[in-house]
Short mmCIF file of N, CA, C and O in Angstrom, two decimals:
data_model
loop_
_atom_site.label_atom_id
_atom_site.label_comp_id
_atom_site.label_asym_id
_atom_site.label_seq_id
_atom_site.Cartn_x
_atom_site.Cartn_y
_atom_site.Cartn_z
N TYR A 1 -16.64 -53.96 11.87
CA TYR A 1 -17.77 -54.84 12.09
C TYR A 1 -18.71 -54.89 10.87
O TYR A 1 -19.39 -55.87 10.69
N GLU A 2 -18.74 -53.83 10.11
CA GLU A 2 -19.72 -53.72 9.04
C GLU A 2 -19.56 -54.82 7.99
O GLU A 2 -20.55 -55.39 7.54
N SER A 3 -18.33 -55.14 7.60
CA SER A 3 -18.13 -56.21 6.61
C SER A 3 -18.67 -57.54 7.12
O SER A 3 -19.34 -58.27 6.40
N ALA A 4 -18.38 -57.85 8.37
CA ALA A 4 -18.85 -59.10 8.96
C ALA A 4 -20.37 -59.10 9.06
O ALA A 4 -21.03 -60.11 8.76
N ARG A 5 -20.95 -57.99 9.48
CA ARG A 5 -22.41 -57.91 9.60
C ARG A 5 -23.09 -58.10 8.25
O ARG A 5 -24.05 -58.86 8.12
N LEU A 6 -22.57 -57.42 7.23
CA LEU A 6 -23.15 -57.54 5.89
C LEU A 6 -22.98 -58.95 5.32
O LEU A 6 -23.89 -59.47 4.67
N LEU A 7 -21.84 -59.57 5.58
CA LEU A 7 -21.62 -60.94 5.12
C LEU A 7 -22.60 -61.90 5.80
O LEU A 7 -23.23 -62.74 5.15
N ALA A 8 -22.75 -61.77 7.11
CA ALA A 8 -23.68 -62.62 7.85
C ALA A 8 -25.10 -62.43 7.33
O ALA A 8 -25.85 -63.40 7.15
N GLN A 9 -25.46 -61.18 7.05
CA GLN A 9 -26.79 -60.89 6.52
C GLN A 9 -26.97 -61.55 5.15
O GLN A 9 -27.99 -62.18 4.88
N LYS A 10 -25.98 -61.42 4.28
CA LYS A 10 -26.04 -62.00 2.94
C LYS A 10 -26.15 -63.53 2.99
O LYS A 10 -26.82 -64.15 2.17
N LEU A 11 -25.51 -64.13 3.99
CA LEU A 11 -25.55 -65.59 4.17
C LEU A 11 -26.79 -66.06 4.93
O LEU A 11 -27.01 -67.27 5.07
N GLY A 12 -27.57 -65.12 5.42
CA GLY A 12 -28.77 -65.48 6.16
C GLY A 12 -28.49 -66.06 7.53
O GLY A 12 -29.27 -66.87 8.04
N LEU A 13 -27.38 -65.65 8.15
CA LEU A 13 -27.02 -66.17 9.47
C LEU A 13 -27.73 -65.39 10.57
O LEU A 13 -27.74 -64.16 10.57
N ALA A 14 -28.29 -66.11 11.52
CA ALA A 14 -28.89 -65.48 12.70
C ALA A 14 -27.78 -64.85 13.53
O ALA A 14 -26.62 -65.27 13.47
N ASP A 15 -28.14 -63.87 14.33
CA ASP A 15 -27.15 -63.16 15.14
C ASP A 15 -26.35 -64.08 16.06
O ASP A 15 -25.18 -63.82 16.33
N ASP A 16 -26.97 -65.16 16.52
CA ASP A 16 -26.26 -66.07 17.43
C ASP A 16 -25.43 -67.13 16.70
O ASP A 16 -24.86 -68.02 17.32
N LYS A 17 -25.35 -67.03 15.36
CA LYS A 17 -24.60 -68.01 14.57
C LYS A 17 -23.32 -67.45 13.98
O LYS A 17 -22.66 -68.11 13.19
N TRP A 18 -22.96 -66.22 14.33
CA TRP A 18 -21.71 -65.65 13.85
C TRP A 18 -21.17 -64.70 14.91
O TRP A 18 -21.88 -64.24 15.78
N SER A 19 -19.87 -64.47 14.84
CA SER A 19 -19.22 -63.55 15.77
C SER A 19 -17.99 -62.96 15.10
O SER A 19 -17.59 -63.38 14.03
N ILE A 20 -17.40 -62.01 15.78
CA ILE A 20 -16.22 -61.35 15.24
C ILE A 20 -15.15 -61.31 16.33
O ILE A 20 -15.46 -61.13 17.51
N GLY A 21 -13.91 -61.55 15.91
CA GLY A 21 -12.78 -61.48 16.83
C GLY A 21 -11.64 -60.75 16.16
O GLY A 21 -11.62 -60.60 14.93
N PHE A 22 -10.70 -60.27 16.95
CA PHE A 22 -9.57 -59.50 16.44
C PHE A 22 -8.27 -60.21 16.78
O PHE A 22 -8.00 -60.50 17.94
N GLN A 23 -7.48 -60.48 15.74
CA GLN A 23 -6.24 -61.24 15.88
C GLN A 23 -5.17 -60.53 16.68
O GLN A 23 -4.54 -61.11 17.54
N SER A 24 -4.90 -59.31 16.32
CA SER A 24 -3.75 -58.61 16.89
C SER A 24 -3.97 -58.24 18.35
O SER A 24 -5.09 -58.09 18.81
N ARG A 25 -2.86 -58.08 19.04
CA ARG A 25 -2.90 -57.64 20.43
C ARG A 25 -1.92 -56.49 20.60
O ARG A 25 -1.05 -56.53 21.46
N LEU A 26 -2.07 -55.50 19.80
CA LEU A 26 -1.19 -54.34 19.90
C LEU A 26 -1.63 -53.47 21.07
O LEU A 26 -2.80 -53.41 21.41
N THR A 27 -0.68 -52.80 21.69
CA THR A 27 -1.02 -51.81 22.71
C THR A 27 -0.30 -50.52 22.37
O THR A 27 0.78 -50.52 21.77
N LEU A 28 -0.89 -49.43 22.73
CA LEU A 28 -0.30 -48.13 22.51
C LEU A 28 0.38 -47.69 23.79
O LEU A 28 -0.28 -47.39 24.78
N ARG A 29 1.69 -47.74 23.77
CA ARG A 29 2.50 -47.37 24.93
C ARG A 29 2.08 -48.11 26.20
O ARG A 29 2.13 -47.58 27.29
N GLY A 30 1.58 -49.32 26.02
CA GLY A 30 1.21 -50.13 27.17
C GLY A 30 -0.06 -49.68 27.87
O GLY A 30 -0.41 -50.22 28.91
N THR A 31 -0.77 -48.71 27.31
CA THR A 31 -1.95 -48.19 28.00
C THR A 31 -3.26 -48.45 27.28
O THR A 31 -4.28 -48.65 27.91
N VAL A 32 -3.24 -48.43 25.96
CA VAL A 32 -4.47 -48.61 25.19
C VAL A 32 -4.44 -50.00 24.57
O VAL A 32 -3.57 -50.30 23.76
N GLN A 33 -5.40 -50.84 24.96
CA GLN A 33 -5.44 -52.20 24.45
C GLN A 33 -6.11 -52.24 23.09
O GLN A 33 -6.89 -51.37 22.73
N TRP A 34 -5.80 -53.30 22.35
CA TRP A 34 -6.39 -53.53 21.04
C TRP A 34 -7.87 -53.86 21.21
O TRP A 34 -8.34 -54.18 22.30
N ILE A 35 -8.58 -53.82 20.10
CA ILE A 35 -10.01 -54.10 20.10
C ILE A 35 -10.27 -55.54 20.52
O ILE A 35 -9.55 -56.45 20.13
N ARG A 36 -11.28 -55.75 21.29
CA ARG A 36 -11.68 -57.08 21.74
C ARG A 36 -13.02 -57.45 21.12
O ARG A 36 -13.75 -56.57 20.70
N PRO A 37 -13.36 -58.72 21.10
CA PRO A 37 -12.69 -59.85 21.72
C PRO A 37 -11.51 -60.34 20.88
O PRO A 37 -11.53 -60.23 19.66
N TYR A 38 -10.50 -60.87 21.57
CA TYR A 38 -9.36 -61.44 20.88
C TYR A 38 -9.78 -62.78 20.26
O TYR A 38 -10.52 -63.55 20.86
N THR A 39 -9.28 -63.04 19.08
CA THR A 39 -9.67 -64.25 18.35
C THR A 39 -9.38 -65.52 19.14
O THR A 39 -10.22 -66.41 19.21
N ASP A 40 -8.19 -65.61 19.74
CA ASP A 40 -7.86 -66.85 20.46
C ASP A 40 -8.82 -67.08 21.63
O ASP A 40 -9.28 -68.20 21.86
N GLU A 41 -9.18 -66.03 22.35
CA GLU A 41 -10.12 -66.18 23.46
C GLU A 41 -11.51 -66.55 22.95
O GLU A 41 -12.21 -67.36 23.56
N LEU A 42 -11.90 -65.99 21.83
CA LEU A 42 -13.20 -66.29 21.24
C LEU A 42 -13.27 -67.74 20.77
O LEU A 42 -14.28 -68.42 21.00
N LEU A 43 -12.20 -68.23 20.13
CA LEU A 43 -12.18 -69.63 19.68
C LEU A 43 -12.35 -70.59 20.85
O LEU A 43 -13.13 -71.55 20.78
N GLU A 44 -11.64 -70.34 21.93
CA GLU A 44 -11.76 -71.18 23.13
C GLU A 44 -13.16 -71.10 23.72
O GLU A 44 -13.76 -72.11 24.09
N SER A 45 -13.70 -69.90 23.80
CA SER A 45 -15.03 -69.69 24.36
C SER A 45 -16.11 -70.41 23.54
O SER A 45 -17.00 -71.06 24.10
N LEU A 46 -16.03 -70.30 22.23
CA LEU A 46 -17.00 -70.97 21.36
C LEU A 46 -16.96 -72.49 21.57
O LEU A 46 -18.00 -73.14 21.68
N ALA A 47 -15.76 -73.05 21.62
CA ALA A 47 -15.61 -74.49 21.82
C ALA A 47 -16.18 -74.91 23.18
O ALA A 47 -16.88 -75.91 23.28
N ARG A 48 -15.90 -74.13 24.21
CA ARG A 48 -16.40 -74.45 25.55
C ARG A 48 -17.91 -74.35 25.64
O ARG A 48 -18.53 -75.01 26.46
N ARG A 49 -18.50 -73.52 24.79
CA ARG A 49 -19.97 -73.37 24.77
C ARG A 49 -20.64 -74.45 23.90
O ARG A 49 -21.84 -74.42 23.70
N GLY A 50 -19.84 -75.37 23.36
CA GLY A 50 -20.40 -76.49 22.63
C GLY A 50 -20.33 -76.40 21.11
O GLY A 50 -20.82 -77.28 20.42
N VAL A 51 -19.72 -75.35 20.59
CA VAL A 51 -19.56 -75.26 19.13
C VAL A 51 -18.50 -76.29 18.73
O VAL A 51 -17.37 -76.23 19.21
N GLU A 52 -18.89 -77.22 17.88
CA GLU A 52 -17.96 -78.27 17.46
C GLU A 52 -17.32 -78.00 16.11
O GLU A 52 -16.20 -78.40 15.87
N LYS A 53 -18.07 -77.35 15.22
CA LYS A 53 -17.56 -77.05 13.88
C LYS A 53 -17.61 -75.55 13.66
O LYS A 53 -18.62 -74.90 13.95
N LEU A 54 -16.52 -75.02 13.12
CA LEU A 54 -16.42 -73.57 12.96
C LEU A 54 -15.68 -73.23 11.68
O LEU A 54 -14.63 -73.81 11.38
N ALA A 55 -16.24 -72.32 10.92
CA ALA A 55 -15.56 -71.76 9.75
C ALA A 55 -15.11 -70.36 10.13
O ALA A 55 -15.84 -69.60 10.76
N ILE A 56 -13.90 -70.02 9.76
CA ILE A 56 -13.33 -68.73 10.13
C ILE A 56 -12.70 -68.08 8.90
O ILE A 56 -12.15 -68.76 8.05
N LEU A 57 -12.83 -66.77 8.80
CA LEU A 57 -12.20 -66.05 7.71
C LEU A 57 -11.76 -64.68 8.19
O LEU A 57 -12.18 -64.21 9.24
N ALA A 58 -10.88 -64.07 7.42
CA ALA A 58 -10.32 -62.76 7.75
C ALA A 58 -10.74 -61.77 6.66
O ALA A 58 -9.98 -61.52 5.72
N PRO A 59 -11.94 -61.20 6.76
CA PRO A 59 -12.42 -60.32 5.68
C PRO A 59 -11.64 -59.02 5.53
O PRO A 59 -11.78 -58.34 4.53
N SER A 60 -10.82 -58.69 6.50
CA SER A 60 -10.00 -57.47 6.40
C SER A 60 -8.82 -57.65 5.46
O SER A 60 -8.20 -56.68 5.05
N PHE A 61 -8.51 -58.89 5.12
CA PHE A 61 -7.38 -59.18 4.24
C PHE A 61 -7.89 -59.57 2.85
O PHE A 61 -8.80 -60.38 2.74
N THR A 62 -7.26 -59.04 1.82
CA THR A 62 -7.61 -59.46 0.47
C THR A 62 -6.73 -60.62 0.02
O THR A 62 -7.07 -61.31 -0.94
N ALA A 63 -5.63 -60.84 0.70
CA ALA A 63 -4.73 -61.94 0.35
C ALA A 63 -4.26 -62.64 1.63
O ALA A 63 -4.05 -62.01 2.66
N ASP A 64 -4.15 -63.96 1.53
CA ASP A 64 -3.64 -64.72 2.67
C ASP A 64 -2.20 -64.33 2.94
O ASP A 64 -1.41 -64.13 2.02
N CYS A 65 -1.86 -64.20 4.22
CA CYS A 65 -0.46 -63.97 4.58
C CYS A 65 -0.04 -65.09 5.53
O CYS A 65 -0.88 -65.70 6.20
N VAL A 66 1.23 -65.38 5.56
CA VAL A 66 1.75 -66.50 6.34
C VAL A 66 1.38 -66.36 7.82
O VAL A 66 0.95 -67.32 8.45
N GLU A 67 1.49 -65.15 8.35
CA GLU A 67 1.18 -64.93 9.77
C GLU A 67 -0.27 -65.29 10.08
O GLU A 67 -0.56 -66.00 11.03
N THR A 68 -1.19 -64.81 9.26
CA THR A 68 -2.60 -65.08 9.48
C THR A 68 -2.92 -66.56 9.28
O THR A 68 -3.66 -67.16 10.05
N LEU A 69 -2.37 -67.15 8.24
CA LEU A 69 -2.58 -68.58 8.01
C LEU A 69 -2.12 -69.40 9.21
O LEU A 69 -2.78 -70.36 9.62
N ASP A 70 -0.97 -69.03 9.79
CA ASP A 70 -0.46 -69.76 10.94
C ASP A 70 -1.30 -69.50 12.18
O ASP A 70 -1.69 -70.43 12.88
N GLU A 71 -1.61 -68.22 12.45
CA GLU A 71 -2.37 -67.89 13.65
C GLU A 71 -3.77 -68.50 13.63
O GLU A 71 -4.24 -69.01 14.64
N LEU A 72 -4.43 -68.44 12.50
CA LEU A 72 -5.79 -68.98 12.43
C LEU A 72 -5.79 -70.49 12.15
O LEU A 72 -6.47 -71.24 12.84
N GLY A 73 -5.02 -70.90 11.14
CA GLY A 73 -5.06 -72.29 10.69
C GLY A 73 -4.33 -73.27 11.58
O GLY A 73 -4.72 -74.44 11.64
N ASN A 74 -3.30 -72.84 12.24
CA ASN A 74 -2.55 -73.76 13.11
C ASN A 74 -2.82 -73.49 14.58
O ASN A 74 -3.39 -74.32 15.29
N GLU A 75 -2.41 -72.30 15.06
CA GLU A 75 -2.61 -71.97 16.47
C GLU A 75 -4.09 -71.95 16.83
O GLU A 75 -4.50 -72.49 17.86
N GLY A 76 -4.89 -71.31 15.97
CA GLY A 76 -6.33 -71.23 16.24
C GLY A 76 -6.98 -72.60 16.29
O GLY A 76 -7.81 -72.88 17.16
N ARG A 77 -6.61 -73.45 15.35
CA ARG A 77 -7.16 -74.81 15.33
C ARG A 77 -6.78 -75.56 16.60
O ARG A 77 -7.61 -76.23 17.22
N GLU A 78 -5.52 -75.45 17.01
CA GLU A 78 -5.07 -76.12 18.23
C GLU A 78 -5.83 -75.64 19.46
O GLU A 78 -6.26 -76.44 20.30
N GLU A 79 -6.02 -74.31 19.56
CA GLU A 79 -6.74 -73.75 20.70
C GLU A 79 -8.21 -74.18 20.69
O GLU A 79 -8.76 -74.54 21.74
N PHE A 80 -8.82 -74.16 19.53
CA PHE A 80 -10.23 -74.56 19.39
C PHE A 80 -10.41 -76.02 19.77
O PHE A 80 -11.30 -76.37 20.56
N GLU A 81 -9.55 -76.88 19.25
CA GLU A 81 -9.66 -78.31 19.55
C GLU A 81 -9.31 -78.63 21.00
O GLU A 81 -9.95 -79.47 21.62
N ALA A 82 -8.34 -77.93 21.56
CA ALA A 82 -7.97 -78.15 22.96
C ALA A 82 -9.11 -77.80 23.90
O ALA A 82 -9.24 -78.37 24.99
N ALA A 83 -9.97 -76.87 23.48
CA ALA A 83 -11.10 -76.45 24.30
C ALA A 83 -12.35 -77.27 24.01
O ALA A 83 -13.42 -77.00 24.58
N GLY A 84 -12.24 -78.29 23.14
CA GLY A 84 -13.37 -79.17 22.88
C GLY A 84 -13.97 -79.10 21.49
O GLY A 84 -14.86 -79.88 21.16
N GLY A 85 -13.50 -78.17 20.66
CA GLY A 85 -14.00 -78.08 19.29
C GLY A 85 -13.51 -79.27 18.47
O GLY A 85 -12.48 -79.87 18.78
N LYS A 86 -14.24 -79.61 17.44
CA LYS A 86 -13.88 -80.78 16.62
C LYS A 86 -13.26 -80.39 15.28
O LYS A 86 -12.36 -81.06 14.80
N GLU A 87 -13.78 -79.34 14.65
CA GLU A 87 -13.30 -79.00 13.30
C GLU A 87 -13.30 -77.49 13.09
O GLU A 87 -14.32 -76.84 13.28
N LEU A 88 -12.17 -76.95 12.71
CA LEU A 88 -12.04 -75.54 12.38
C LEU A 88 -11.54 -75.43 10.94
O LEU A 88 -10.51 -76.02 10.60
N VAL A 89 -12.28 -74.74 10.11
CA VAL A 89 -11.93 -74.56 8.71
C VAL A 89 -11.62 -73.09 8.49
O VAL A 89 -12.42 -72.22 8.83
N VAL A 90 -10.45 -72.81 7.93
CA VAL A 90 -10.07 -71.43 7.61
C VAL A 90 -10.36 -71.22 6.13
O VAL A 90 -9.80 -71.89 5.27
N LEU A 91 -11.26 -70.30 5.85
CA LEU A 91 -11.63 -69.99 4.47
C LEU A 91 -10.58 -69.07 3.86
O LEU A 91 -10.12 -68.14 4.52
N PRO A 92 -10.17 -69.32 2.62
CA PRO A 92 -9.13 -68.50 2.01
C PRO A 92 -9.61 -67.08 1.71
O PRO A 92 -10.82 -66.84 1.52
N CYS A 93 -8.68 -66.17 1.66
CA CYS A 93 -8.97 -64.79 1.27
C CYS A 93 -9.21 -64.75 -0.24
O CYS A 93 -9.12 -65.75 -0.93
N LEU A 94 -9.49 -63.57 -0.75
CA LEU A 94 -9.75 -63.41 -2.17
C LEU A 94 -8.56 -63.79 -3.03
O LEU A 94 -8.72 -64.31 -4.13
N ASN A 95 -7.36 -63.49 -2.55
CA ASN A 95 -6.12 -63.80 -3.26
C ASN A 95 -6.18 -63.32 -4.71
O ASN A 95 -6.42 -62.15 -4.96
N SER A 96 -6.00 -64.22 -5.66
CA SER A 96 -5.99 -63.82 -7.07
C SER A 96 -7.18 -64.40 -7.83
O SER A 96 -7.09 -64.67 -9.02
N SER A 97 -8.31 -64.56 -7.15
CA SER A 97 -9.47 -65.11 -7.83
C SER A 97 -9.85 -64.19 -9.00
O SER A 97 -9.76 -62.97 -8.90
N PRO A 98 -10.25 -64.76 -10.12
CA PRO A 98 -10.58 -63.94 -11.30
C PRO A 98 -11.62 -62.86 -11.01
O PRO A 98 -11.50 -61.74 -11.49
N ARG A 99 -12.62 -63.18 -10.22
CA ARG A 99 -13.66 -62.19 -9.91
C ARG A 99 -13.08 -61.01 -9.14
O ARG A 99 -13.43 -59.86 -9.38
N TRP A 100 -12.19 -61.27 -8.16
CA TRP A 100 -11.56 -60.20 -7.39
C TRP A 100 -10.65 -59.36 -8.28
O TRP A 100 -10.67 -58.13 -8.21
N VAL A 101 -9.86 -59.98 -9.12
CA VAL A 101 -8.95 -59.25 -10.00
C VAL A 101 -9.75 -58.33 -10.93
O VAL A 101 -9.40 -57.16 -11.13
N GLU A 102 -10.84 -58.83 -11.49
CA GLU A 102 -11.67 -58.00 -12.37
C GLU A 102 -12.30 -56.84 -11.61
O GLU A 102 -12.35 -55.71 -12.10
N THR A 103 -12.78 -57.09 -10.40
CA THR A 103 -13.35 -56.03 -9.58
C THR A 103 -12.30 -54.98 -9.24
O THR A 103 -12.56 -53.77 -9.33
N LEU A 104 -11.12 -55.42 -8.87
CA LEU A 104 -10.03 -54.50 -8.56
C LEU A 104 -9.65 -53.67 -9.79
O LEU A 104 -9.46 -52.45 -9.71
N ALA A 105 -9.58 -54.32 -10.95
CA ALA A 105 -9.27 -53.60 -12.20
C ALA A 105 -10.34 -52.55 -12.48
O ALA A 105 -10.03 -51.42 -12.90
N THR A 106 -11.59 -52.87 -12.24
CA THR A 106 -12.68 -51.91 -12.43
C THR A 106 -12.51 -50.71 -11.51
O THR A 106 -12.69 -49.55 -11.93
N LEU A 107 -12.15 -50.96 -10.27
CA LEU A 107 -11.92 -49.87 -9.32
C LEU A 107 -10.75 -48.99 -9.74
O LEU A 107 -10.82 -47.76 -9.67
N VAL A 108 -9.69 -49.60 -10.20
CA VAL A 108 -8.52 -48.84 -10.65
C VAL A 108 -8.88 -48.00 -11.87
O VAL A 108 -8.57 -46.80 -11.94
N ARG A 109 -9.55 -48.61 -12.84
CA ARG A 109 -9.93 -47.87 -14.05
C ARG A 109 -10.80 -46.65 -13.71
O ARG A 109 -10.71 -45.61 -14.36
N ALA A 110 -11.64 -46.79 -12.72
CA ALA A 110 -12.54 -45.70 -12.33
C ALA A 110 -11.78 -44.55 -11.67
O ALA A 110 -12.25 -43.41 -11.68
N GLN A 111 -10.60 -44.82 -11.13
CA GLN A 111 -9.85 -43.80 -10.39
C GLN A 111 -8.67 -43.21 -11.14
O GLN A 111 -8.20 -42.12 -10.81
N VAL A 112 -8.18 -43.92 -12.15
CA VAL A 112 -6.98 -43.47 -12.85
C VAL A 112 -7.37 -42.75 -14.13
O VAL A 112 -8.11 -43.28 -14.95
N PRO A 113 -6.86 -41.51 -14.30
CA PRO A 113 -7.19 -40.78 -15.53
C PRO A 113 -6.58 -41.48 -16.74
O PRO A 113 -5.51 -42.07 -16.67
N HIS A 114 -7.30 -41.41 -17.86
CA HIS A 114 -6.84 -42.06 -19.09
C HIS A 114 -6.53 -41.00 -20.14
O HIS A 114 -7.25 -40.01 -20.26
N PRO A 115 -5.50 -41.22 -20.92
CA PRO A 115 -5.19 -40.28 -22.01
C PRO A 115 -6.37 -40.17 -22.97
O PRO A 115 -7.16 -41.10 -23.11
N ALA A 116 -6.49 -39.02 -23.62
CA ALA A 116 -7.59 -38.78 -24.56
C ALA A 116 -7.61 -39.90 -25.61
O ALA A 116 -6.59 -40.33 -26.13
N GLY A 117 -8.80 -40.38 -25.90
CA GLY A 117 -8.97 -41.41 -26.92
C GLY A 117 -8.89 -42.83 -26.39
O GLY A 117 -9.24 -43.75 -27.08
N GLU A 118 -8.42 -43.03 -25.15
CA GLU A 118 -8.37 -44.38 -24.58
C GLU A 118 -9.59 -44.61 -23.72
O GLU A 118 -10.07 -43.71 -23.04
N GLU A 119 -10.09 -45.83 -23.75
CA GLU A 119 -11.25 -46.18 -22.94
C GLU A 119 -10.85 -46.38 -21.50
O GLU A 119 -9.74 -46.82 -21.20
N ALA A 120 -11.78 -46.10 -20.62
CA ALA A 120 -11.55 -46.32 -19.20
C ALA A 120 -11.79 -47.76 -18.84
O ALA A 120 -12.41 -48.48 -19.52
#
């Protein structure tokens, strides 16, 4: 939740203007359910409550994957629109953006020892 909370804070979003949902529905031996709310149920609920336009992103992922793109961009859009929503936009992950690559390189340099005489 912390990444979403900090992002909403940085964007100046009021508490009632953002939410968090969880894509996966894994269970542990059929007894322990995955974290809720489930994204598909949340998308339908938001649309039924009158939300017409929605931007969605997956901050837990640094790169888009086919499964997430399909679940959010196709299935999610269909569920949102079927429940009355008008527009769902899936924001891309960091992928290979220059700023992300430079930040990642900085993190790696800080953690990997360097031979004597080489800069970190």
